[in-house]
Amino acid sequence: MFESISVGGTKAAVLVLGHFQGQGLDRAARALDTGRVAAAALRRGEATGELGRMVEAFPKGRFRRVLIVGLGKEAKFTTEALRTAAAAVGRRLATTKEASAQFEVAGACGAAGIDPHRAGRAAGEALGLLGWVCDQFKGKGGEPPKRTALRVSSSSDEFEAGMERGLAVARSANLARTLSETPPNIATPGWMAEQARAMAKQAGLRCEVMQGERLVKERFEGLINVGKASENKPCMIRLEWPGEGKKAEPLVLIGKTMTYDTGGLSLKVNNGMVGMKRDKDGGCAVLAAMHAIATVVRPRRRVVALLAAAENSVSDEAYRPDDVLRYRNGVTVEVTNTDAEGRLVLADALCWACEVENPAAVIDLATLTGGVVTALGSTFAGMFCEDDGLRARVEAASADSGERVWRLPMHQEYRDMMKSPVADIVNSNPNRKAHPIQGAAFLSYFVRENIPWCHLDIAGVHASESDSGPFVKGPTGWGARLLASLVAAYE
Ligand code: BES
Ligand code: MN
Ligand code: ZN
């Protein structure tokens, strides 16, 4: 959408103001409204103040153009509403091809109880997310798009500093989106490992890739079996932000990184396979969160990331329904469906996290079930977390980032549903009941008791079907910003 976005400078071409539904301009905005052109524009019928509604005025003075964006009802105003409004402004700026905009919405935000730094962050995130472009897969068969470089500023230093931070976090989230977009003939598990290595080197993270014989040595039973049928071999990617003290228990972030999910021998049918290049989006979000942690958040606490990367393919060497897998924590699994593969590779990472990392808490992100899309659509991610303390932190990070989570239940009856007549548990109960909960119940067999653990099923939220808010149709990078917020607030 933009060639680039930078912060600062003076003499912007466009002045951006905001107003709430049923209200005029705030005092600071009125002071900037030379010739009262903005106030006059707000008397036009179209100026409803609805969230994201845009009204324009053309003053004679310092600015070439004034954009007045509707902020919705003041009582309902949140940072998420501000992201929507800022994205609407961004879309308009991209259309007008104006190169610089001065945001003077801190007054309106302050009236609604949002301080200038938080407001600036939300605006910066929205513009940064909106600006994401991925055209490396375009060829010579079309017109190259024309884009303008955008400069944004504000008379409020705090708002500007917030925008700077918001843009930086969005840059990290956009990394996840570009990885998600990369097609499966390029983005193999090995390629994901290379990307992780390169990012780690650049950002100052440790990176280790476990593959081949090492997977056997570590008894990563899920990765070995799920990845068997593909010539693109599986791997476990481990990243570490050292923080200040080696001793403190780290936060462990785990991502399902299925570079393609054909379903395996339980093959996906009726076009169910299309889009499964995005079955790596849990891992992409975790990788992007680590980038934000290393470049923006820089927390004192240690953070470890584990990306369980494999391609679920078909061949005579594929793992099969009826196979029994024995995990490193001693739990055995009867494979009933090779399309329930995500939980099998996540189990390796959960075992490792609990046995090796001595974690303060474990959070996993996975495009795990179609059932969560049926239940929650694309509005909320499904959250499973039985630890009250960790759940409160995840909910706070969700409110801060605008990435919504909704708690789903856990109960011993669901865990019993996973029992197998042959092994300890099955990877899927064919009774067609509560699939997202079955997934979480399965995973719970690989998490040590007393370790706070949160599972986020992101199958409904990792991609957007249309241009909406700060997103264009395609990957959203869901989770990168939530995890960055979570780590920032974790002492
Ligand atoms: N990757 C899929 C889940 C998925 C579905 C993600 C749609 C994004 C959009 C996962 O591996 C899968 O195939 N899940 C099965 C599980 C079932 C076989 C128990 C599902 O949900 O149908
Ligand atoms: Mn699957
Ligand atoms: Zn999958």
Short mmCIF file of C-alpha atoms and ligand atoms in Angstrom, two decimals:
data_model
loop_
_atom_site.label_atom_id
_atom_site.label_comp_id
_atom_site.label_asym_id
_atom_site.label_seq_id
_atom_site.Cartn_x
_atom_site.Cartn_y
_atom_site.Cartn_z
CA MET A 1 0.00 0.00 0.00
CA PHE A 2 2.90 2.36 0.86
CA GLU A 3 6.48 2.26 -0.33
CA SER A 4 7.54 2.92 3.27
CA ILE A 5 6.30 4.68 6.41
CA SER A 6 8.51 7.00 8.46
CA VAL A 7 7.83 9.10 11.55
CA GLY A 8 8.65 12.76 12.22
CA GLY A 9 9.31 15.97 10.35
CA THR A 10 7.26 19.12 9.95
CA LYS A 11 5.10 20.74 7.28
CA ALA A 12 2.84 17.81 6.47
CA ALA A 13 0.50 18.04 3.48
CA VAL A 14 -2.48 16.54 5.28
CA LEU A 15 -3.96 17.28 8.69
CA VAL A 16 -5.79 14.36 10.29
CA LEU A 17 -8.47 15.14 12.88
CA GLY A 18 -11.03 12.95 14.58
CA HIS A 19 -14.53 13.42 15.94
CA PHE A 20 -16.97 11.32 17.89
CA GLN A 21 -20.49 10.57 16.75
CA GLY A 22 -22.78 13.47 17.64
CA GLN A 23 -19.86 15.69 18.61
CA GLY A 24 -17.85 18.44 16.98
CA LEU A 25 -14.08 18.91 17.05
CA ASP A 26 -12.16 18.91 20.33
CA ARG A 27 -10.40 22.07 21.46
CA ALA A 28 -6.95 21.20 20.08
CA ALA A 29 -8.45 20.32 16.72
CA ARG A 30 -10.46 23.56 16.60
CA ALA A 31 -7.28 25.55 17.14
CA LEU A 32 -5.76 23.97 14.02
CA ASP A 33 -8.87 24.45 11.89
CA THR A 34 -7.87 27.57 9.97
CA GLY A 35 -10.79 29.22 8.20
CA ARG A 36 -13.14 26.81 10.05
CA VAL A 37 -13.24 24.53 7.01
CA ALA A 38 -13.25 21.34 9.10
CA ALA A 39 -16.07 22.59 11.31
CA ALA A 40 -18.03 23.45 8.15
CA ALA A 41 -17.34 19.99 6.69
CA LEU A 42 -18.74 18.38 9.86
CA ARG A 43 -22.08 20.11 9.18
CA ARG A 44 -22.42 18.11 5.95
CA GLY A 45 -24.86 15.20 6.03
CA GLU A 46 -22.18 12.59 5.36
CA ALA A 47 -20.29 13.54 8.54
CA THR A 48 -22.02 10.96 10.72
CA GLY A 49 -19.04 10.31 12.97
CA GLU A 50 -19.45 6.57 12.41
CA LEU A 51 -16.23 4.68 13.05
CA GLY A 52 -13.96 5.06 10.00
CA ARG A 53 -16.27 7.47 8.12
CA MET A 54 -14.13 10.01 6.29
CA VAL A 55 -14.90 13.67 5.58
CA GLU A 56 -12.53 15.99 3.74
CA ALA A 57 -11.96 19.73 3.70
CA PHE A 58 -9.54 21.90 1.75
CA PRO A 59 -8.20 24.83 3.77
CA LYS A 60 -6.34 27.85 2.42
CA GLY A 61 -3.65 27.88 5.12
CA ARG A 62 -0.84 25.57 6.11
CA PHE A 63 -2.33 22.22 5.07
CA ARG A 64 -3.36 21.17 1.59
CA ARG A 65 -6.07 18.90 2.89
CA VAL A 66 -7.84 18.03 6.14
CA LEU A 67 -9.13 14.51 6.78
CA ILE A 68 -11.67 14.24 9.59
CA VAL A 69 -12.23 10.65 10.59
CA GLY A 70 -15.26 9.38 12.49
CA LEU A 71 -14.31 7.76 15.81
CA GLY A 72 -17.72 6.23 16.60
CA LYS A 73 -19.43 6.69 19.95
CA GLU A 74 -17.17 8.17 22.61
CA ALA A 75 -18.44 5.72 25.25
CA LYS A 76 -17.45 2.77 23.02
CA PHE A 77 -14.04 4.09 22.02
CA THR A 78 -11.09 1.71 22.47
CA THR A 79 -7.59 1.37 21.00
CA GLU A 80 -9.09 -1.23 18.66
CA ALA A 81 -11.59 1.37 17.39
CA LEU A 82 -8.66 3.73 16.88
CA ARG A 83 -6.87 1.06 14.79
CA THR A 84 -9.96 0.85 12.58
CA ALA A 85 -10.12 4.65 12.23
CA ALA A 86 -6.38 4.96 11.54
CA ALA A 87 -6.62 2.23 8.90
CA ALA A 88 -9.45 4.14 7.19
CA VAL A 89 -7.23 7.23 7.17
CA GLY A 90 -4.36 5.15 5.77
CA ARG A 91 -6.50 3.81 2.93
CA ARG A 92 -7.59 7.34 2.07
CA LEU A 93 -4.00 8.62 2.17
CA ALA A 94 -2.92 5.82 -0.17
CA THR A 95 -5.68 6.79 -2.63
CA THR A 96 -4.86 10.51 -2.53
CA LYS A 97 -1.12 9.75 -2.92
CA GLU A 98 -0.35 12.46 -0.35
CA ALA A 99 3.15 11.90 1.05
CA SER A 100 2.83 13.27 4.58
CA ALA A 101 0.18 13.49 7.30
CA GLN A 102 0.08 15.13 10.71
CA PHE A 103 -2.13 13.24 13.18
CA GLU A 104 -3.89 15.46 15.72
CA VAL A 105 -6.24 12.97 17.36
CA ALA A 106 -4.55 12.82 20.79
CA GLY A 107 -7.06 15.35 22.17
CA ALA A 108 -10.07 13.27 21.16
CA CYS A 109 -8.41 10.08 22.43
CA GLY A 110 -7.57 11.77 25.73
CA ALA A 111 -11.23 12.71 26.19
CA ALA A 112 -12.02 8.98 25.91
CA GLY A 113 -9.33 8.06 28.45
CA ILE A 114 -6.61 6.82 26.08
CA ASP A 115 -3.22 8.42 26.72
CA PRO A 116 -1.25 9.79 23.75
CA HIS A 117 1.42 7.08 23.75
CA ARG A 118 -1.11 4.22 23.66
CA ALA A 119 -3.11 6.08 21.03
CA GLY A 120 0.01 6.62 18.92
CA ARG A 121 0.92 2.94 19.24
CA ALA A 122 -2.51 1.86 18.03
CA ALA A 123 -2.36 4.28 15.08
CA GLY A 124 1.18 3.17 14.20
CA GLU A 125 0.22 -0.52 14.36
CA ALA A 126 -2.77 0.06 12.11
CA LEU A 127 -0.78 2.00 9.51
CA GLY A 128 2.07 -0.50 9.64
CA LEU A 129 -0.26 -3.48 9.21
CA LEU A 130 -2.12 -1.71 6.43
CA GLY A 131 1.15 -0.98 4.67
CA TRP A 132 2.12 -4.67 4.34
CA VAL A 133 2.90 -5.64 0.77
CA CYS A 134 4.15 -8.94 -0.55
CA ASP A 135 4.73 -8.83 -4.29
CA GLN A 136 7.83 -10.98 -4.55
CA PHE A 137 5.77 -13.65 -6.31
CA LYS A 138 4.51 -11.28 -8.99
CA GLY A 139 6.13 -11.62 -12.40
CA LYS A 140 6.18 -9.82 -15.70
CA GLY A 141 2.56 -10.64 -16.46
CA GLY A 142 1.11 -7.49 -14.85
CA GLU A 143 1.68 -3.80 -14.20
CA PRO A 144 4.06 -2.99 -11.35
CA PRO A 145 2.08 -1.03 -8.71
CA LYS A 146 2.92 2.62 -7.97
CA ARG A 147 3.30 3.39 -4.25
CA THR A 148 4.11 6.52 -2.30
CA ALA A 149 6.39 6.79 0.70
CA LEU A 150 4.36 8.09 3.66
CA ARG A 151 5.62 10.30 6.46
CA VAL A 152 3.52 10.62 9.61
CA SER A 153 3.91 13.07 12.47
CA SER A 154 2.12 14.69 15.39
CA SER A 155 2.56 17.80 17.54
CA SER A 156 2.45 15.43 20.53
CA ASP A 157 5.87 13.87 21.14
CA GLU A 158 4.25 11.03 23.06
CA PHE A 159 1.88 10.25 20.22
CA GLU A 160 4.82 10.27 17.81
CA ALA A 161 6.88 7.96 20.03
CA GLY A 162 3.86 5.66 20.25
CA MET A 163 3.54 5.61 16.46
CA GLU A 164 7.23 4.72 16.20
CA ARG A 165 6.71 1.74 18.51
CA GLY A 166 3.46 0.67 16.86
CA LEU A 167 5.08 0.73 13.44
CA ALA A 168 7.99 -1.37 14.74
CA VAL A 169 5.65 -4.02 16.20
CA ALA A 170 3.69 -4.05 12.93
CA ARG A 171 6.95 -4.60 11.02
CA SER A 172 7.48 -7.74 13.10
CA ALA A 173 3.89 -8.94 12.58
CA ASN A 174 4.30 -8.33 8.84
CA LEU A 175 7.21 -10.75 8.85
CA ALA A 176 4.76 -13.48 9.86
CA ARG A 177 2.43 -12.47 7.02
CA THR A 178 5.15 -12.62 4.39
CA LEU A 179 6.22 -16.08 5.61
CA SER A 180 2.58 -17.20 5.59
CA GLU A 181 2.16 -15.97 2.04
CA THR A 182 5.25 -17.82 0.80
CA PRO A 183 4.11 -20.84 -1.23
CA PRO A 184 4.82 -24.38 -0.03
CA ASN A 185 7.17 -25.20 -2.92
CA ILE A 186 9.50 -22.56 -1.45
CA ALA A 187 8.59 -22.48 2.25
CA THR A 188 9.67 -25.99 3.29
CA PRO A 189 10.65 -26.86 6.88
CA GLY A 190 14.32 -26.37 5.92
CA TRP A 191 13.53 -22.98 4.40
CA MET A 192 11.69 -21.94 7.56
CA ALA A 193 14.80 -22.91 9.53
CA GLU A 194 16.96 -20.74 7.23
CA GLN A 195 14.59 -17.81 7.72
CA ALA A 196 14.73 -18.30 11.49
CA ARG A 197 18.55 -18.44 11.39
CA ALA A 198 18.84 -15.29 9.30
CA MET A 199 16.33 -13.39 11.45
CA ALA A 200 18.04 -14.54 14.67
CA LYS A 201 21.45 -13.40 13.44
CA GLN A 202 20.12 -10.02 12.42
CA ALA A 203 18.06 -9.42 15.57
CA GLY A 204 20.47 -10.88 18.12
CA LEU A 205 18.76 -14.16 19.09
CA ARG A 206 20.23 -17.62 19.56
CA CYS A 207 19.04 -20.17 17.04
CA GLU A 208 19.41 -23.93 16.94
CA VAL A 209 17.89 -26.28 14.37
CA MET A 210 17.39 -29.93 15.28
CA GLN A 211 17.01 -32.23 12.28
CA GLY A 212 17.92 -35.66 10.88
CA GLU A 213 19.57 -37.98 13.43
CA ARG A 214 19.10 -35.37 16.15
CA LEU A 215 15.33 -35.82 15.88
CA VAL A 216 15.82 -39.55 16.52
CA LYS A 217 18.15 -38.85 19.44
CA GLU A 218 15.63 -36.47 21.00
CA ARG A 219 12.80 -38.91 20.25
CA PHE A 220 10.69 -36.33 18.42
CA GLU A 221 8.21 -39.01 17.45
CA GLY A 222 5.59 -36.67 16.05
CA LEU A 223 7.92 -34.73 13.75
CA ILE A 224 9.60 -37.91 12.49
CA ASN A 225 6.30 -39.60 11.66
CA VAL A 226 4.29 -36.67 10.32
CA GLY A 227 7.27 -35.56 8.20
CA LYS A 228 8.15 -39.03 6.86
CA ALA A 229 6.34 -38.87 3.52
CA SER A 230 7.86 -35.62 2.32
CA GLU A 231 11.25 -35.11 0.72
CA ASN A 232 11.26 -31.82 2.63
CA LYS A 233 12.51 -33.11 5.93
CA PRO A 234 11.07 -32.02 9.30
CA CYS A 235 12.94 -30.06 11.96
CA MET A 236 12.56 -28.48 15.38
CA ILE A 237 13.63 -24.84 15.37
CA ARG A 238 14.62 -23.36 18.72
CA LEU A 239 15.17 -19.63 19.25
CA GLU A 240 16.20 -17.94 22.46
CA TRP A 241 16.13 -14.39 23.73
CA PRO A 242 18.64 -14.51 26.61
CA GLY A 243 17.13 -11.66 28.63
CA GLU A 244 19.17 -10.54 31.62
CA GLY A 245 19.57 -13.64 33.71
CA LYS A 246 20.15 -17.18 32.51
CA LYS A 247 18.62 -18.49 35.70
CA ALA A 248 15.11 -17.11 35.49
CA GLU A 249 12.59 -19.58 34.15
CA PRO A 250 11.81 -18.67 30.55
CA LEU A 251 8.54 -18.15 28.80
CA VAL A 252 8.22 -20.77 26.09
CA LEU A 253 6.34 -19.98 22.89
CA ILE A 254 5.45 -22.90 20.62
CA GLY A 255 4.18 -22.71 17.04
CA LYS A 256 2.67 -25.36 14.77
CA THR A 257 4.71 -24.99 11.58
CA MET A 258 3.10 -27.34 9.05
CA THR A 259 4.52 -26.00 5.79
CA TYR A 260 1.80 -27.91 3.94
CA ASP A 261 -1.06 -30.08 5.16
CA THR A 262 -2.43 -32.50 2.55
CA GLY A 263 -4.04 -34.48 5.37
CA GLY A 264 -1.58 -37.32 4.74
CA LEU A 265 -3.10 -40.71 3.89
CA SER A 266 -6.35 -39.42 5.46
CA LEU A 267 -6.25 -37.09 2.46
CA LYS A 268 -8.13 -33.81 2.45
CA VAL A 269 -10.99 -33.85 -0.09
CA ASN A 270 -13.27 -31.38 -1.91
CA ASN A 271 -10.73 -28.54 -2.16
CA GLY A 272 -10.10 -28.73 1.61
CA MET A 273 -6.39 -28.61 0.81
CA VAL A 274 -6.37 -25.16 -0.80
CA GLY A 275 -4.77 -22.61 1.52
CA MET A 276 -2.96 -25.21 3.63
CA LYS A 277 0.31 -23.37 2.99
CA ARG A 278 -0.96 -21.29 5.90
CA ASP A 279 -0.89 -24.28 8.26
CA LYS A 280 2.48 -22.90 9.38
CA ASP A 281 1.00 -19.65 10.71
CA GLY A 282 1.36 -20.54 14.40
CA GLY A 283 5.10 -20.87 13.87
CA CYS A 284 5.21 -17.75 11.69
CA ALA A 285 3.53 -15.73 14.46
CA VAL A 286 5.95 -17.08 17.07
CA LEU A 287 8.92 -16.24 14.84
CA ALA A 288 7.55 -12.73 14.33
CA ALA A 289 6.95 -12.35 18.07
CA MET A 290 10.60 -13.29 18.69
CA HIS A 291 11.59 -10.56 16.22
CA ALA A 292 9.48 -8.03 18.14
CA ILE A 293 10.94 -9.31 21.43
CA ALA A 294 14.51 -8.86 20.17
CA THR A 295 14.03 -5.54 18.37
CA VAL A 296 11.29 -3.72 20.31
CA VAL A 297 10.29 -5.29 23.64
CA ARG A 298 13.76 -6.45 24.81
CA PRO A 299 12.42 -7.93 28.08
CA ARG A 300 14.52 -8.87 31.10
CA ARG A 301 13.03 -12.34 31.15
CA ARG A 302 14.36 -15.13 28.98
CA VAL A 303 12.08 -16.25 26.14
CA VAL A 304 12.40 -19.52 24.21
CA ALA A 305 10.58 -20.31 20.96
CA LEU A 306 10.02 -23.77 19.51
CA LEU A 307 8.79 -24.20 15.94
CA ALA A 308 7.74 -27.76 15.15
CA ALA A 309 8.17 -27.77 11.35
CA ALA A 310 7.09 -30.53 8.98
CA GLU A 311 5.20 -31.16 5.77
CA ASN A 312 2.23 -33.55 6.04
CA SER A 313 2.40 -35.31 2.69
CA VAL A 314 1.62 -38.65 1.03
CA SER A 315 3.90 -41.41 -0.21
CA ASP A 316 4.54 -45.12 0.38
CA GLU A 317 6.60 -44.01 3.36
CA ALA A 318 3.81 -42.01 4.95
CA TYR A 319 2.69 -42.71 8.53
CA ARG A 320 -0.71 -44.35 8.56
CA PRO A 321 -3.94 -44.58 10.45
CA ASP A 322 -3.41 -47.48 12.95
CA ASP A 323 0.27 -46.63 13.59
CA VAL A 324 1.23 -46.28 17.26
CA LEU A 325 3.73 -43.59 18.31
CA ARG A 326 5.67 -43.60 21.59
CA TYR A 327 6.55 -40.12 22.90
CA ARG A 328 9.52 -39.13 24.98
CA ASN A 329 7.34 -38.57 28.05
CA GLY A 330 6.18 -42.22 27.80
CA VAL A 331 2.69 -41.54 26.43
CA THR A 332 1.68 -43.72 23.46
CA VAL A 333 -0.62 -42.53 20.69
CA GLU A 334 -2.73 -44.54 18.29
CA VAL A 335 -3.03 -42.63 15.02
CA THR A 336 -6.67 -42.70 13.96
CA ASN A 337 -6.45 -39.84 11.45
CA THR A 338 -3.28 -38.56 9.78
CA ASP A 339 -5.00 -35.22 9.22
CA ALA A 340 -4.89 -34.54 12.97
CA GLU A 341 -1.14 -34.02 12.54
CA GLY A 342 -0.63 -30.67 14.23
CA ARG A 343 -1.18 -32.06 17.71
CA LEU A 344 1.35 -34.83 16.99
CA VAL A 345 4.20 -32.38 16.30
CA LEU A 346 3.12 -29.97 19.04
CA ALA A 347 3.33 -32.88 21.50
CA ASP A 348 7.09 -33.10 20.79
CA ALA A 349 7.55 -29.41 21.52
CA LEU A 350 5.42 -29.54 24.69
CA CYS A 351 7.37 -32.56 26.03
CA TRP A 352 10.66 -30.80 25.29
CA ALA A 353 9.49 -27.53 26.86
CA CYS A 354 8.42 -29.24 30.09
CA GLU A 355 11.43 -31.57 30.34
CA VAL A 356 14.28 -29.37 29.12
CA GLU A 357 13.37 -25.70 29.43
CA ASN A 358 12.06 -25.43 33.03
CA PRO A 359 9.43 -22.94 31.82
CA ALA A 360 7.59 -20.26 33.80
CA ALA A 361 4.74 -20.74 31.33
CA VAL A 362 4.11 -22.35 27.96
CA ILE A 363 1.93 -20.86 25.22
CA ASP A 364 1.27 -22.64 21.93
CA LEU A 365 -0.29 -21.24 18.76
CA ALA A 366 -1.69 -23.56 16.14
CA THR A 367 -4.04 -23.64 13.17
CA LEU A 368 -5.31 -26.83 14.78
CA THR A 369 -8.94 -27.44 13.88
CA GLY A 370 -11.61 -26.53 11.35
CA GLY A 371 -14.01 -26.88 14.29
CA VAL A 372 -12.80 -23.66 15.90
CA VAL A 373 -13.65 -21.83 12.66
CA THR A 374 -17.18 -23.28 12.85
CA ALA A 375 -17.52 -22.27 16.50
CA LEU A 376 -15.93 -18.80 16.62
CA GLY A 377 -15.54 -17.75 12.98
CA SER A 378 -12.78 -15.23 12.38
CA THR A 379 -13.65 -12.99 15.32
CA PHE A 380 -11.98 -14.80 18.23
CA ALA A 381 -9.20 -17.35 18.57
CA GLY A 382 -10.09 -20.32 20.78
CA MET A 383 -8.25 -20.18 24.10
CA PHE A 384 -7.65 -23.10 26.43
CA CYS A 385 -5.99 -22.18 29.70
CA GLU A 386 -6.81 -23.66 33.08
CA ASP A 387 -4.26 -21.52 34.94
CA ASP A 388 -6.02 -18.38 36.22
CA GLY A 389 -2.85 -16.31 36.43
CA LEU A 390 -1.63 -17.04 32.91
CA ARG A 391 -5.14 -16.66 31.51
CA ALA A 392 -5.42 -13.17 33.02
CA ARG A 393 -2.12 -12.23 31.35
CA VAL A 394 -3.20 -13.60 27.98
CA GLU A 395 -6.51 -11.75 28.25
CA ALA A 396 -4.70 -8.51 29.11
CA ALA A 397 -2.36 -8.98 26.13
CA SER A 398 -5.41 -9.65 23.99
CA ALA A 399 -7.05 -6.39 25.07
CA ASP A 400 -3.80 -4.50 24.48
CA SER A 401 -3.22 -5.90 21.00
CA GLY A 402 -6.83 -6.18 19.83
CA GLU A 403 -6.24 -9.86 18.97
CA ARG A 404 -9.35 -11.38 20.51
CA VAL A 405 -9.46 -14.66 22.43
CA TRP A 406 -12.46 -16.57 23.78
CA ARG A 407 -12.09 -19.21 26.45
CA LEU A 408 -13.27 -22.72 25.62
CA PRO A 409 -13.74 -25.39 28.29
CA MET A 410 -11.63 -28.30 29.46
CA HIS A 411 -12.94 -31.24 31.51
CA GLN A 412 -11.82 -34.74 32.43
CA GLU A 413 -14.63 -36.10 30.20
CA TYR A 414 -12.92 -34.58 27.16
CA ARG A 415 -9.60 -36.08 28.23
CA ASP A 416 -11.33 -39.46 28.61
CA MET A 417 -12.73 -39.08 25.10
CA MET A 418 -9.16 -39.39 23.81
CA LYS A 419 -8.52 -42.83 25.40
CA SER A 420 -7.43 -45.59 23.01
CA PRO A 421 -8.17 -49.33 23.21
CA VAL A 422 -4.70 -50.04 21.78
CA ALA A 423 -2.38 -47.28 23.03
CA ASP A 424 -2.86 -44.65 25.77
CA ILE A 425 -4.67 -42.12 23.61
CA VAL A 426 -5.89 -41.59 20.03
CA ASN A 427 -5.01 -38.47 18.06
CA SER A 428 -8.66 -38.01 17.10
CA ASN A 429 -11.92 -39.51 18.28
CA PRO A 430 -14.10 -40.19 15.21
CA ASN A 431 -17.28 -39.33 17.14
CA ARG A 432 -17.29 -35.85 15.48
CA LYS A 433 -17.67 -34.14 18.85
CA ALA A 434 -15.95 -30.98 20.11
CA HIS A 435 -12.95 -31.10 17.79
CA PRO A 436 -11.17 -27.98 19.10
CA ILE A 437 -11.50 -29.33 22.66
CA GLN A 438 -10.32 -32.78 21.58
CA GLY A 439 -7.20 -31.09 20.23
CA ALA A 440 -6.56 -29.29 23.51
CA ALA A 441 -7.37 -32.43 25.54
CA PHE A 442 -4.86 -34.41 23.46
CA LEU A 443 -2.15 -31.77 24.01
CA SER A 444 -2.77 -31.76 27.77
CA TYR A 445 -1.27 -35.28 27.95
CA PHE A 446 2.11 -33.74 27.08
CA VAL A 447 2.15 -30.85 29.54
CA ARG A 448 3.45 -31.47 33.07
CA GLU A 449 1.02 -30.69 35.82
CA ASN A 450 1.68 -27.37 37.59
CA ILE A 451 3.22 -25.76 34.51
CA PRO A 452 0.94 -22.88 33.42
CA TRP A 453 -0.05 -23.60 29.83
CA CYS A 454 -2.22 -21.86 27.26
CA HIS A 455 -3.25 -23.30 23.90
CA LEU A 456 -4.54 -20.90 21.24
CA ASP A 457 -6.34 -22.43 18.24
CA ILE A 458 -5.89 -19.79 15.53
CA ALA A 459 -7.41 -21.63 12.55
CA GLY A 460 -10.16 -18.99 12.25
CA VAL A 461 -8.11 -15.84 12.71
CA HIS A 462 -4.77 -16.40 10.97
CA ALA A 463 -6.09 -15.09 7.66
CA SER A 464 -8.70 -12.58 6.54
CA GLU A 465 -11.13 -13.29 3.70
CA SER A 466 -11.49 -9.63 2.77
CA ASP A 467 -9.92 -6.19 3.18
CA SER A 468 -11.06 -5.10 6.64
CA GLY A 469 -9.72 -2.79 9.33
CA PRO A 470 -5.93 -2.66 9.07
CA PHE A 471 -5.82 -5.92 7.08
CA VAL A 472 -5.95 -6.75 3.42
CA LYS A 473 -7.29 -10.09 2.23
CA GLY A 474 -4.73 -12.69 3.26
CA PRO A 475 -2.61 -13.50 6.31
CA THR A 476 -3.08 -11.42 9.49
CA GLY A 477 0.01 -12.47 11.44
CA TRP A 478 -2.40 -13.19 14.29
CA GLY A 479 -0.60 -13.72 17.60
CA ALA A 480 2.66 -11.89 16.92
CA ARG A 481 1.35 -8.69 18.53
CA LEU A 482 -0.48 -10.51 21.34
CA LEU A 483 2.68 -12.42 22.27
CA ALA A 484 4.77 -9.23 22.12
CA SER A 485 2.28 -7.55 24.50
CA LEU A 486 2.27 -10.60 26.78
CA VAL A 487 6.05 -10.69 27.05
CA ALA A 488 6.24 -6.90 27.53
CA ALA A 489 3.95 -7.16 30.56
CA TYR A 490 5.56 -10.33 32.00
CA GLU A 491 7.94 -9.54 34.84
N1 BES B 1 -4.66 -27.69 9.61
C1 BES B 1 -5.89 -28.33 9.87
C2 BES B 1 -6.92 -27.39 10.51
C3 BES B 1 -7.41 -26.24 9.68
C4 BES B 1 -8.60 -26.33 9.00
C5 BES B 1 -6.73 -25.04 9.63
C6 BES B 1 -9.07 -25.27 8.28
C7 BES B 1 -7.19 -23.97 8.90
C8 BES B 1 -8.38 -24.08 8.24
C9 BES B 1 -5.68 -29.50 10.79
O1 BES B 1 -4.47 -30.16 10.68
C10 BES B 1 -6.75 -30.50 10.50
O2 BES B 1 -6.73 -31.05 9.44
N2 BES B 1 -7.67 -30.68 11.44
C11 BES B 1 -8.72 -31.59 11.31
C12 BES B 1 -8.72 -32.46 12.54
C13 BES B 1 -9.61 -33.67 12.45
C14 BES B 1 -9.08 -34.62 11.42
C15 BES B 1 -9.63 -34.33 13.80
C16 BES B 1 -10.02 -30.83 11.21
O3 BES B 1 -10.20 -29.86 11.93
O4 BES B 1 -10.85 -31.18 10.37
MN MN B 2 -4.52 -31.69 9.19
ZN ZN B 3 -2.90 -29.07 9.94
#
